[in-house]
Amino acid sequence: MKKNIPLAIVFILGIGFIIQFFIPSRPSQSIFNTMVEWDLILYVFASIIAVDSLIRHHVIKISRKTKGWGYSTVYLGAVVFMVLAAVFSGTREDSFYMKVFYYTLAPMQSTMFAILAFYMASASYRAFRAKSLEATLLLISAFIVMIGLIPQGAAIWSGFPKLSEWLMQVPNMAAKRGITFGIGLGATATSLKIILGIERNWMGGH
Amino acid sequence: MLKLLSKFGKLDRRLVFALLIATILIPLLFSVKSHFYVDAATKGLYDYIDNIEPNGRPLLLSFDYDPQVAAELDPMARAVLRHCFAKGIKVIGMSLQPQGDAIGEGIITQVSREFGKKPGIDYTYFDFRPGGYIIMLQMGTSVKQALPLDYYQVPYDSLPMMHNIHNYGDIAMVLSLAGSTWPYSWIIFAGTKFKVKIGAGQTAVMAPDNYPFLQTGQLVGQLGGMKGGAEYEQLIVEAGYYKKPGVASKAMSAIAYSHILIILLIVLGNIGYFVSRQLEGSK
């Protein structure tokens, strides 16, 4: 029962939505609208489970004093602080909550992302070595793309921006399209396996 | 001499960081002006927005990003909003990211004040609702059902500019600004299913992923990273929609010099690598 009911739900809904997608009739549209509303409710419950799981994870880390447990206390403290700030000051433009968001959280997140630029500069200096034919091709492509993006590149030779654009629109796109096809086919195959009950890992490995 | 050259391959990372700080700060402090080559993706998006009829179907601008990528995407949002407001195109703002909600509201309010535009009449900014792709699907049948209240808790029916907006058929295009794959979801759940035109503004890291969709026309255009923002700023200034280039053009100068530094470092690194190999071979 525990196994067959979820499998039946997935099979019926999976097949049903494939049919619904290709038959845009009024009843089909009505079913679609109802399911979208249900989906929204499920989304909210999934969010609650996610928050619960995250808090549980950090509480366990603190209680067991595992490596880096101090960061977990900071994290949980920040969560409680932000929740209280939202409850007592509201979340409108001039609220204390929004001030914390604008002047603490946003700059911290921006800083984290900005630091990446330094690591990328250092890493590209170390990694881009013409050790083989493939590495040399990658190096030359990177050179052209980088120089084509900046105004100085066009000043050196007007063809650099066009060459850079061509690299992005032809070889890069061919590779991206291949990857996208692969992902699409993989997702379709996995979905079919789930709908037909062949793939059952989502039920906890039964 | 060869020993000196071989050291170029092993520069201390702190020196690399210091040089990078200098090449970013100096152009920012001295406001170096540049002229940009506008690529086809930026031009495609600009042309599409430029052809939207004033006071006709609105543009839906979705702020699908967090503060960490705001430096790259905020200037794009400002440039597009300035273009729309200067041309009299109405704008619907929203966000699929909880943190993007506040960012979007701040930007749309600021730019609307520059042009004397009024909320609910010239633009509407909707309150965040969780759901992501579910919201996209819901908007295909009813925008009112998906976004019942604006950011200031005004009901949908009390917003004059929304009176004739029922679904994607009444929207000129969706422009998703994101540091992740949100534009991809917009293509699947709004573009493919409901045939609305989609545009994207992406971080420089994410932009190359979208070239297949640009070629097929699933994206009408794209702004890629700070350069995309700078190109758009240049286009609206050249067309007379705005008086001077914004933050992206200034920041792009700093990025340009840092690119030159990285190219020089890579050249030096390779010189050091080959000289080291030569020295090891001679031993």
Coordinates of C-alpha atoms in Angstrom, one line a residue:
Chain A
M1 CA 0.0 0.0 0.0
K2 CA 2.8 2.4 1.0
K3 CA 4.5 1.7 -2.3
N4 CA 1.6 1.3 -4.7
I5 CA -0.4 4.4 -3.9
P6 CA 2.5 6.9 -4.5
L7 CA 3.4 4.9 -7.7
A8 CA -0.2 5.1 -8.9
I9 CA -0.5 8.9 -8.1
V10 CA 2.7 9.6 -10.0
F11 CA 1.6 7.4 -13.0
I12 CA -1.9 8.9 -13.3
L13 CA -0.7 12.5 -12.9
G14 CA 2.4 12.0 -15.1
I15 CA 0.3 10.5 -18.0
G16 CA -2.5 13.0 -17.3
F17 CA -0.3 16.0 -17.7
I18 CA 1.3 14.8 -20.9
I19 CA -2.2 14.5 -22.3
Q20 CA -3.2 17.8 -20.9
F21 CA -0.3 19.6 -22.5
F22 CA -1.2 18.5 -26.0
I23 CA -5.0 19.0 -25.7
P24 CA -5.7 22.6 -24.7
S25 CA -9.5 22.1 -24.3
R26 CA -11.6 23.9 -21.6
P27 CA -11.8 20.9 -19.2
S28 CA -8.1 20.3 -19.7
Q29 CA -7.4 24.0 -18.9
S30 CA -9.6 23.8 -15.8
I31 CA -7.7 20.7 -14.5
F32 CA -4.4 22.5 -15.2
N33 CA -5.5 25.6 -13.2
T34 CA -6.6 23.5 -10.2
M35 CA -3.3 21.6 -10.3
V36 CA -1.3 24.8 -10.4
E37 CA -3.1 26.0 -7.2
W38 CA -2.4 22.6 -5.5
D39 CA 1.2 22.9 -6.6
L40 CA 1.5 26.3 -4.9
I41 CA 0.2 24.8 -1.7
L42 CA 2.7 21.9 -1.9
Y43 CA 5.5 24.5 -2.6
V44 CA 4.7 26.3 0.7
F45 CA 4.7 23.1 2.7
A46 CA 8.0 22.1 1.0
S47 CA 9.4 25.4 2.1
I48 CA 8.4 24.7 5.7
I49 CA 10.0 21.3 5.6
A50 CA 13.2 22.9 4.1
V51 CA 13.4 25.5 6.9
D52 CA 12.8 22.8 9.5
S53 CA 15.5 20.6 8.0
L54 CA 18.0 23.5 7.9
I55 CA 17.4 24.4 11.6
R56 CA 17.6 20.8 12.6
H57 CA 20.9 20.4 10.8
H58 CA 22.5 23.3 12.6
V59 CA 21.0 22.4 16.0
I60 CA 22.5 18.9 15.7
K61 CA 25.9 20.5 14.8
I62 CA 25.8 22.7 17.9
S63 CA 24.6 19.9 20.2
R64 CA 27.4 17.5 19.0
K65 CA 30.0 20.3 18.9
T66 CA 31.1 19.2 15.4
K67 CA 33.7 21.2 13.5
G68 CA 32.6 24.7 12.8
W69 CA 29.6 24.6 15.2
G70 CA 30.3 28.2 16.2
Y71 CA 29.2 29.3 12.7
S72 CA 25.9 27.4 13.2
T73 CA 25.2 29.4 16.3
V74 CA 25.8 32.6 14.4
Y75 CA 23.5 31.3 11.6
L76 CA 20.7 30.4 14.0
G77 CA 21.1 33.7 15.9
A78 CA 20.8 35.6 12.6
V79 CA 17.7 33.6 11.6
V80 CA 16.0 34.4 14.9
F81 CA 17.1 38.0 14.7
M82 CA 15.7 38.5 11.2
V83 CA 12.4 36.8 12.0
L84 CA 11.9 39.0 15.1
A85 CA 12.9 42.1 13.1
A86 CA 10.3 41.2 10.5
V87 CA 7.6 40.4 13.1
F88 CA 8.1 43.6 15.1
S89 CA 9.1 46.2 12.5
G90 CA 7.3 44.8 9.4
T91 CA 9.0 44.4 6.0
R92 CA 8.1 47.7 4.4
E93 CA 10.6 50.2 2.9
D94 CA 11.5 52.1 6.1
S95 CA 11.3 49.2 8.5
F96 CA 14.2 48.1 10.7
Y97 CA 14.1 44.8 8.9
M98 CA 14.7 46.4 5.5
K99 CA 17.5 48.5 7.0
V100 CA 19.3 45.3 8.2
F101 CA 18.7 43.9 4.7
Y102 CA 20.1 46.9 2.8
Y103 CA 23.0 47.8 5.1
T104 CA 24.1 44.4 6.4
L105 CA 22.9 41.4 4.4
A106 CA 23.1 43.0 0.9
P107 CA 26.7 44.3 1.3
M108 CA 27.9 41.0 2.8
Q109 CA 26.5 39.0 -0.1
S110 CA 27.9 41.5 -2.6
T111 CA 31.3 41.3 -0.9
M112 CA 31.3 37.5 -1.1
F113 CA 30.6 37.6 -4.8
A114 CA 33.2 40.4 -5.4
I115 CA 35.9 38.3 -3.7
L116 CA 35.4 35.7 -6.4
A117 CA 36.9 38.1 -8.9
F118 CA 40.3 38.0 -7.1
Y119 CA 40.3 34.3 -6.9
M120 CA 39.4 34.1 -10.6
A121 CA 42.2 36.5 -11.6
S122 CA 44.7 34.5 -9.5
A123 CA 43.4 31.1 -10.8
S124 CA 43.4 32.2 -14.5
Y125 CA 47.0 33.4 -14.1
R126 CA 48.0 30.0 -12.8
A127 CA 45.8 27.7 -14.9
F128 CA 46.1 29.2 -18.4
R129 CA 49.3 27.5 -19.5
A130 CA 49.9 26.4 -23.1
K131 CA 50.8 22.9 -22.0
S132 CA 49.0 21.1 -24.9
L133 CA 47.2 21.8 -28.1
E134 CA 43.8 21.8 -26.4
A135 CA 45.1 24.1 -23.6
T136 CA 46.6 26.5 -26.2
L137 CA 43.3 26.6 -28.2
L138 CA 41.5 27.4 -24.9
L139 CA 44.0 30.1 -24.1
I140 CA 43.7 31.8 -27.5
S141 CA 39.9 31.7 -27.3
A142 CA 39.9 33.2 -23.9
F143 CA 42.3 35.9 -25.1
I144 CA 40.1 36.8 -28.0
V145 CA 36.9 36.8 -25.9
M146 CA 38.4 38.9 -23.2
I147 CA 40.0 41.4 -25.5
G148 CA 36.9 41.5 -27.7
L149 CA 34.8 42.5 -24.7
I150 CA 36.7 45.6 -23.8
P151 CA 36.8 48.9 -25.8
Q152 CA 40.6 48.7 -26.0
G153 CA 40.3 45.5 -28.0
A154 CA 38.4 47.4 -30.7
A155 CA 40.9 50.2 -30.6
I156 CA 43.7 47.7 -31.3
W157 CA 41.8 45.9 -34.2
S158 CA 38.2 46.5 -35.1
G159 CA 37.8 42.8 -35.8
F160 CA 38.3 41.7 -32.2
P161 CA 34.7 42.3 -31.0
K162 CA 33.3 40.5 -34.0
L163 CA 35.7 37.6 -33.6
S164 CA 34.8 37.4 -29.9
E165 CA 31.1 37.5 -30.8
W166 CA 31.6 34.7 -33.4
L167 CA 33.4 32.5 -30.8
M168 CA 30.4 33.0 -28.5
Q169 CA 27.7 32.5 -31.1
V170 CA 29.2 29.5 -33.0
P171 CA 31.7 27.2 -31.2
N172 CA 30.4 28.1 -27.7
M173 CA 26.8 27.7 -28.8
A174 CA 27.4 24.4 -30.5
A175 CA 28.9 23.1 -27.2
K176 CA 26.1 24.6 -25.1
R177 CA 23.5 23.1 -27.4
G178 CA 25.0 19.7 -27.2
I179 CA 25.0 19.9 -23.4
T180 CA 21.4 21.2 -23.4
F181 CA 20.3 18.3 -25.6
G182 CA 22.0 15.9 -23.3
I183 CA 20.3 17.4 -20.2
G184 CA 17.0 17.4 -21.9
L185 CA 17.2 13.8 -23.0
G186 CA 18.4 12.8 -19.6
A187 CA 15.6 14.6 -17.9
T188 CA 13.0 13.1 -20.2
A189 CA 14.4 9.6 -19.7
T190 CA 14.4 10.0 -15.9
S191 CA 10.9 11.5 -15.9
L192 CA 9.6 8.5 -18.0
K193 CA 11.3 6.1 -15.6
I194 CA 9.7 7.8 -12.6
I195 CA 6.2 7.9 -14.3
L196 CA 6.4 4.2 -15.3
G197 CA 7.7 3.2 -11.8
I198 CA 11.1 1.9 -13.0
E199 CA 13.0 4.6 -11.1
R200 CA 12.0 4.5 -7.4
N201 CA 14.8 6.3 -5.6
W202 CA 12.4 9.2 -4.9
M203 CA 10.5 6.9 -2.5
G204 CA 13.5 6.6 -0.2
G205 CA 15.3 3.8 -2.1
H206 CA 12.5 1.2 -1.9
Chain B
M1 CA 67.8 37.1 -17.3
L2 CA 66.3 33.7 -17.9
K3 CA 66.0 33.1 -14.1
L4 CA 64.2 36.4 -13.8
L5 CA 61.8 35.5 -16.6
S6 CA 61.1 32.1 -15.0
K7 CA 59.9 33.9 -11.8
F8 CA 57.0 35.4 -13.8
G9 CA 55.4 32.0 -13.7
K10 CA 55.2 32.0 -9.9
L11 CA 54.0 35.4 -8.8
D12 CA 52.8 35.7 -5.3
R13 CA 49.0 35.7 -5.2
R14 CA 49.0 38.8 -2.9
L15 CA 50.8 40.7 -5.7
V16 CA 48.1 39.6 -8.2
F17 CA 45.4 40.8 -5.8
A18 CA 47.1 44.1 -5.2
L19 CA 47.5 44.7 -8.9
L20 CA 43.9 43.9 -9.5
I21 CA 42.7 46.3 -6.8
A22 CA 44.8 49.0 -8.4
T23 CA 43.5 48.4 -11.9
I24 CA 39.9 48.4 -10.6
L25 CA 40.2 51.5 -8.4
I26 CA 42.2 53.8 -10.6
P27 CA 39.7 53.9 -13.6
L28 CA 36.8 54.2 -11.1
L29 CA 38.4 57.2 -9.3
F30 CA 39.3 59.0 -12.5
S31 CA 36.1 58.2 -14.5
V32 CA 37.7 56.9 -17.7
K33 CA 35.2 57.2 -20.6
S34 CA 34.9 54.4 -23.2
H35 CA 32.9 53.7 -26.3
F36 CA 31.5 50.1 -26.6
Y37 CA 30.9 47.8 -29.5
V38 CA 27.2 46.8 -29.1
D39 CA 26.7 43.1 -29.7
A40 CA 23.7 41.6 -31.5
A41 CA 22.1 40.3 -28.3
T42 CA 22.0 43.7 -26.7
K43 CA 20.8 45.4 -29.9
G44 CA 18.1 42.7 -30.3
L45 CA 16.7 43.5 -26.8
Y46 CA 17.0 47.3 -27.3
D47 CA 15.2 47.2 -30.7
Y48 CA 12.4 45.0 -29.3
I49 CA 11.8 47.3 -26.4
D50 CA 12.1 50.4 -28.6
N51 CA 9.4 49.1 -30.8
I52 CA 6.9 48.6 -28.0
E53 CA 4.1 51.2 -28.4
P54 CA 4.0 54.0 -25.8
N55 CA 1.0 53.5 -23.4
G56 CA 0.3 50.1 -25.2
R57 CA 1.0 46.7 -23.8
P58 CA 3.4 46.9 -20.8
L59 CA 6.8 45.3 -20.3
L60 CA 7.1 42.9 -17.5
L61 CA 10.4 43.3 -15.7
S62 CA 11.2 40.5 -13.3
F63 CA 14.0 41.1 -10.7
D64 CA 15.0 37.5 -10.3
Y65 CA 18.2 38.1 -8.4
D66 CA 19.9 38.4 -5.0
P67 CA 22.1 41.2 -3.7
Q68 CA 25.3 39.2 -4.6
V69 CA 24.8 39.9 -8.3
A70 CA 23.1 43.3 -7.9
A71 CA 26.3 45.1 -9.0
E72 CA 26.0 43.6 -12.4
L73 CA 22.2 43.6 -12.8
D74 CA 21.1 46.8 -11.1
P75 CA 22.6 49.0 -13.9
M76 CA 20.7 46.9 -16.5
A77 CA 17.4 47.4 -14.6
R78 CA 18.0 51.1 -14.4
A79 CA 18.9 51.4 -18.1
V80 CA 15.9 49.4 -19.3
L81 CA 13.5 51.3 -16.9
R82 CA 14.9 54.7 -18.1
H83 CA 14.4 53.6 -21.7
C84 CA 10.8 52.5 -21.0
F85 CA 9.8 55.6 -18.9
A86 CA 11.4 58.0 -21.4
K87 CA 9.4 56.3 -24.2
G88 CA 6.2 56.1 -22.3
I89 CA 6.2 52.3 -22.0
K90 CA 4.3 51.1 -19.0
V91 CA 6.2 48.6 -16.7
I92 CA 5.1 45.8 -14.5
G93 CA 7.7 44.9 -11.9
M94 CA 7.9 41.7 -9.9
S95 CA 10.4 39.2 -8.5
L96 CA 10.6 35.4 -8.2
Q97 CA 13.4 35.7 -5.5
P98 CA 12.5 36.8 -2.0
Q99 CA 15.5 39.1 -1.8
G100 CA 15.0 40.5 -5.3
D101 CA 11.6 41.9 -4.2
A102 CA 13.2 44.7 -2.2
I103 CA 15.9 45.4 -4.7
G104 CA 13.4 45.7 -7.5
E105 CA 11.1 48.0 -5.5
G106 CA 14.0 50.3 -4.7
I107 CA 15.2 50.6 -8.3
I108 CA 11.7 51.0 -9.9
T109 CA 10.7 53.7 -7.3
Q110 CA 14.0 55.6 -7.8
V111 CA 13.9 55.6 -11.6
S112 CA 10.1 56.4 -11.7
R113 CA 10.8 59.5 -9.6
E114 CA 13.4 60.6 -12.1
F115 CA 10.7 60.7 -14.8
G116 CA 7.8 61.7 -12.6
K117 CA 5.9 58.4 -13.1
K118 CA 3.2 57.3 -10.8
P119 CA 2.7 53.8 -9.2
G120 CA -0.5 52.0 -10.4
I121 CA -0.7 54.3 -13.4
D122 CA 2.6 54.3 -15.2
Y123 CA 4.1 51.3 -13.5
T124 CA 3.1 48.6 -11.0
Y125 CA 5.4 46.7 -8.7
F126 CA 4.0 43.4 -7.3
D127 CA 4.6 41.9 -4.0
F128 CA 6.7 38.7 -3.8
R129 CA 4.8 35.4 -3.9
P130 CA 6.6 32.1 -3.5
G131 CA 6.2 29.5 -6.3
G132 CA 8.6 30.3 -9.1
Y133 CA 7.5 28.4 -12.2
I134 CA 4.0 28.0 -10.7
I135 CA 3.6 31.8 -10.7
M136 CA 4.8 31.8 -14.3
L137 CA 2.2 29.2 -15.2
Q138 CA -0.6 30.9 -13.3
M139 CA 0.1 34.2 -15.0
G140 CA -0.6 32.5 -18.3
T141 CA -4.2 32.2 -17.4
S142 CA -4.6 35.0 -14.8
V143 CA -2.1 37.6 -13.8
K144 CA -4.6 38.8 -11.1
Q145 CA -4.7 35.3 -9.6
A146 CA -0.9 35.0 -9.6
L147 CA -0.2 38.5 -8.2
P148 CA -3.3 39.7 -6.3
L149 CA -1.6 42.6 -4.4
D150 CA 1.1 45.1 -5.3
Y151 CA 4.1 45.8 -3.1
Y152 CA 2.1 48.3 -1.0
Q153 CA -0.8 45.9 -0.6
V154 CA -3.1 47.6 -3.1
P155 CA -5.5 45.1 -4.6
Y156 CA -5.1 44.3 -8.3
D157 CA -8.5 45.8 -9.3
S158 CA -7.5 49.1 -7.7
L159 CA -4.5 49.5 -10.0
P160 CA -5.6 51.5 -13.1
M161 CA -2.9 50.3 -15.5
M162 CA -3.8 46.6 -14.7
H163 CA -7.5 46.9 -15.8
N164 CA -6.8 45.5 -19.3
I165 CA -4.1 43.0 -18.3
H166 CA -5.4 39.5 -18.0
N167 CA -2.6 37.2 -19.1
Y168 CA 0.6 37.1 -21.1
G169 CA -1.4 38.0 -24.2
D170 CA -1.7 41.5 -22.8
I171 CA 2.0 41.9 -22.0
A172 CA 4.5 43.0 -24.7
M173 CA 7.4 41.0 -23.3
V174 CA 8.9 39.5 -20.2
L175 CA 12.5 40.6 -19.3
S176 CA 14.0 38.5 -16.6
L177 CA 17.2 39.8 -14.8
A178 CA 18.9 37.0 -13.1
G179 CA 22.2 35.5 -11.9
S180 CA 20.8 32.0 -12.2
T181 CA 18.6 30.0 -14.7
W182 CA 15.4 31.9 -14.2
P183 CA 15.3 33.2 -17.8
Y184 CA 15.5 29.5 -18.9
S185 CA 12.4 28.8 -16.8
W186 CA 10.6 31.8 -18.3
I187 CA 11.4 30.4 -21.7
I188 CA 9.9 27.0 -20.9
F189 CA 6.9 28.0 -18.7
A190 CA 5.9 31.4 -20.3
G191 CA 7.6 31.6 -23.7
T192 CA 7.0 28.1 -25.0
K193 CA 3.6 27.5 -23.4
F194 CA 2.0 30.9 -23.7
K195 CA 4.0 32.4 -26.6
V196 CA 5.0 35.6 -24.8
K197 CA 8.3 37.2 -25.9
I198 CA 11.2 36.7 -23.4
G199 CA 14.4 38.7 -22.9
A200 CA 17.1 38.2 -20.4
G201 CA 19.7 40.1 -18.4
Q202 CA 22.3 37.8 -17.0
T203 CA 25.6 37.9 -15.2
A204 CA 28.7 37.6 -17.4
V205 CA 29.2 34.0 -16.1
M206 CA 25.6 32.9 -17.0
A207 CA 25.2 34.8 -20.3
P208 CA 27.0 32.3 -22.6
D209 CA 24.4 29.6 -21.7
N210 CA 21.7 31.5 -23.5
Y211 CA 23.2 31.8 -27.0
P212 CA 21.2 28.7 -28.3
F213 CA 18.0 30.4 -27.2
L214 CA 19.0 33.7 -28.9
Q215 CA 19.7 31.9 -32.2
T216 CA 16.3 30.2 -32.1
G217 CA 14.5 33.4 -31.2
Q218 CA 13.3 32.0 -27.9
L219 CA 15.0 35.0 -26.4
V220 CA 14.5 38.3 -28.3
G221 CA 17.8 39.6 -26.8
Q222 CA 20.1 39.5 -23.9
L223 CA 22.2 41.8 -21.8
G224 CA 25.4 39.9 -20.7
G225 CA 27.1 41.1 -17.6
M226 CA 28.3 44.6 -16.9
K227 CA 29.2 45.0 -20.6
G228 CA 25.5 44.4 -21.6
G229 CA 24.4 47.1 -19.1
A230 CA 27.1 49.5 -20.5
E231 CA 26.0 48.8 -24.1
Y232 CA 22.4 49.5 -23.2
E233 CA 23.3 52.7 -21.4
Q234 CA 25.2 53.8 -24.5
L235 CA 22.3 53.0 -26.8
I236 CA 19.7 55.0 -24.7
V237 CA 22.1 58.0 -24.5
E238 CA 22.8 57.9 -28.3
A239 CA 19.1 57.7 -29.0
G240 CA 18.5 60.7 -26.7
Y241 CA 16.4 58.9 -24.1
Y242 CA 18.8 59.7 -21.3
K243 CA 21.4 62.4 -20.7
K244 CA 24.5 60.5 -19.7
P245 CA 25.8 56.9 -19.3
G246 CA 25.2 55.3 -15.9
V247 CA 27.1 53.1 -13.5
A248 CA 27.7 50.2 -15.9
S249 CA 29.7 52.3 -18.3
K250 CA 31.9 53.6 -15.4
A251 CA 32.3 50.1 -14.0
M252 CA 33.0 48.6 -17.4
S253 CA 36.1 50.9 -17.7
A254 CA 37.5 49.3 -14.5
I255 CA 36.6 45.8 -15.8
A256 CA 38.4 46.6 -19.1
Y257 CA 41.6 47.5 -17.3
S258 CA 41.4 44.4 -15.1
H259 CA 40.9 42.3 -18.2
I260 CA 44.1 43.8 -19.7
L261 CA 45.9 43.0 -16.4
I262 CA 44.7 39.4 -16.5
I263 CA 45.8 39.1 -20.1
L264 CA 49.3 40.5 -19.2
L265 CA 49.5 38.1 -16.2
I266 CA 48.6 35.1 -18.4
V267 CA 51.3 36.1 -21.0
L268 CA 53.8 36.6 -18.2
G269 CA 52.8 33.3 -16.6
N270 CA 53.3 31.5 -19.9
I271 CA 56.7 33.1 -20.5
G272 CA 57.7 32.0 -17.0
Y273 CA 56.4 28.5 -17.7
F274 CA 58.3 28.1 -21.0
V275 CA 61.6 29.6 -19.6
S276 CA 61.3 27.3 -16.5
R277 CA 60.9 24.3 -18.8
Q278 CA 63.9 25.4 -20.9
L279 CA 66.0 25.8 -17.7
E280 CA 65.0 22.4 -16.4
G281 CA 65.8 20.9 -19.9
S282 CA 69.3 22.4 -19.9
K283 CA 70.0 20.9 -16.5

